[in-house]
Amino acid sequence: MLKNYMEDVVDHILPAMLRAFPDICTCEQCILDIKAITLNHLKPHYVVTQKGEVYSRINEMHLQFQTDVMKAIIDAIDIVSNNKRHG
């Protein structure tokens, strides 16, 4: 199994971040755009073993790591809010 662990991190943090922005569109297209932009601005973190995933979970607990992910999500929300791809 090859997996970009950052996808799990974004999936975990994104719902709480969206609640902080009640005016943002939460249709499937906007959510996918937010996730894609966020992941494109974060360094990928690939894991292939259970041990690698455990290490990644420990790394996720660090404050700077969480701050970096949250900033990337906020930036993506701002981009999508100002450039919706639907009517």
CSV table of C-alpha atoms in Angstrom, one decimal:
chain,number,residue,atom,x,y,z
A,1,MET,CA,0.0,0.0,0.0
A,2,LEU,CA,1.4,3.4,-1.0
A,3,LYS,CA,-0.5,6.3,0.5
A,4,ASN,CA,-0.1,10.1,0.8
A,5,TYR,CA,-0.8,10.4,4.5
A,6,MET,CA,-1.4,14.2,4.0
A,7,GLU,CA,-4.8,13.2,2.4
A,8,ASP,CA,-5.9,11.7,5.8
A,9,VAL,CA,-4.6,14.7,7.7
A,10,VAL,CA,-6.5,17.1,5.5
A,11,ASP,CA,-9.7,14.9,5.6
A,12,HIS,CA,-9.4,15.0,9.4
A,13,ILE,CA,-8.9,18.7,9.9
A,14,LEU,CA,-11.0,20.1,7.0
A,15,PRO,CA,-14.5,19.6,8.6
A,16,ALA,CA,-13.6,21.7,11.7
A,17,MET,CA,-12.1,24.4,9.5
A,18,LEU,CA,-15.2,24.5,7.3
A,19,ARG,CA,-17.4,25.1,10.4
A,20,ALA,CA,-15.2,28.2,11.1
A,21,PHE,CA,-16.3,29.6,7.7
A,22,PRO,CA,-20.1,29.2,7.6
A,23,ASP,CA,-20.4,31.2,4.4
A,24,ILE,CA,-18.2,28.9,2.3
A,25,CYS,CA,-20.0,26.7,-0.2
A,26,THR,CA,-19.7,23.1,0.8
A,27,CYS,CA,-20.9,21.4,-2.4
A,28,GLU,CA,-18.8,18.4,-3.5
A,29,GLN,CA,-17.0,20.4,-6.2
A,30,CYS,CA,-15.9,23.2,-3.8
A,31,ILE,CA,-14.8,20.7,-1.2
A,32,LEU,CA,-12.8,18.7,-3.7
A,33,ASP,CA,-11.2,22.0,-5.0
A,34,ILE,CA,-10.3,23.0,-1.5
A,35,LYS,CA,-8.7,19.6,-0.8
A,36,ALA,CA,-6.8,19.6,-4.1
A,37,ILE,CA,-5.4,23.1,-3.6
A,38,THR,CA,-4.5,22.3,0.0
A,39,LEU,CA,-2.7,19.1,-0.9
A,40,ASN,CA,-0.9,20.9,-3.7
A,41,HIS,CA,0.5,23.4,-1.2
A,42,LEU,CA,1.6,20.8,1.3
A,43,LYS,CA,4.6,18.6,1.1
A,44,PRO,CA,3.4,15.0,0.4
A,45,HIS,CA,4.1,12.4,3.1
A,46,TYR,CA,4.0,8.9,1.7
A,47,VAL,CA,3.8,5.8,3.8
A,48,VAL,CA,3.9,2.2,2.8
A,49,THR,CA,3.8,0.4,6.2
A,50,GLN,CA,1.8,0.5,9.3
A,51,LYS,CA,5.0,1.6,11.1
A,52,GLY,CA,5.2,4.6,8.7
A,53,GLU,CA,1.6,5.5,9.4
A,54,VAL,CA,2.2,5.4,13.2
A,55,TYR,CA,5.2,7.7,12.8
A,56,SER,CA,3.1,10.1,10.7
A,57,ARG,CA,0.3,10.2,13.4
A,58,ILE,CA,2.9,11.1,16.0
A,59,ASN,CA,4.3,13.8,13.7
A,60,GLU,CA,0.7,15.1,13.2
A,61,MET,CA,0.6,16.0,16.9
A,62,HIS,CA,3.2,18.7,16.6
A,63,LEU,CA,1.8,22.2,16.7
A,64,GLN,CA,3.8,23.5,13.7
A,65,PHE,CA,2.6,20.6,11.6
A,66,GLN,CA,-1.1,21.3,12.4
A,67,THR,CA,-0.5,25.1,11.9
A,68,ASP,CA,0.9,24.5,8.4
A,69,VAL,CA,-2.0,22.3,7.4
A,70,MET,CA,-4.6,24.7,8.8
A,71,LYS,CA,-2.9,27.6,7.0
A,72,ALA,CA,-2.9,25.7,3.7
A,73,ILE,CA,-6.7,24.9,4.2
A,74,ILE,CA,-7.5,28.6,5.0
A,75,ASP,CA,-5.6,29.7,1.9
A,76,ALA,CA,-7.5,27.1,-0.2
A,77,ILE,CA,-10.8,28.2,1.2
A,78,ASP,CA,-10.0,31.8,0.3
A,79,ILE,CA,-9.0,30.8,-3.3
A,80,VAL,CA,-12.1,28.7,-3.8
A,81,SER,CA,-14.5,31.3,-2.3
A,82,ASN,CA,-13.2,33.9,-4.7
A,83,ASN,CA,-13.1,31.5,-7.8
A,84,LYS,CA,-16.1,29.2,-7.6
A,85,ARG,CA,-16.4,26.8,-10.6
A,86,HIS,CA,-20.2,26.8,-10.5
A,87,GLY,CA,-23.1,29.3,-10.6
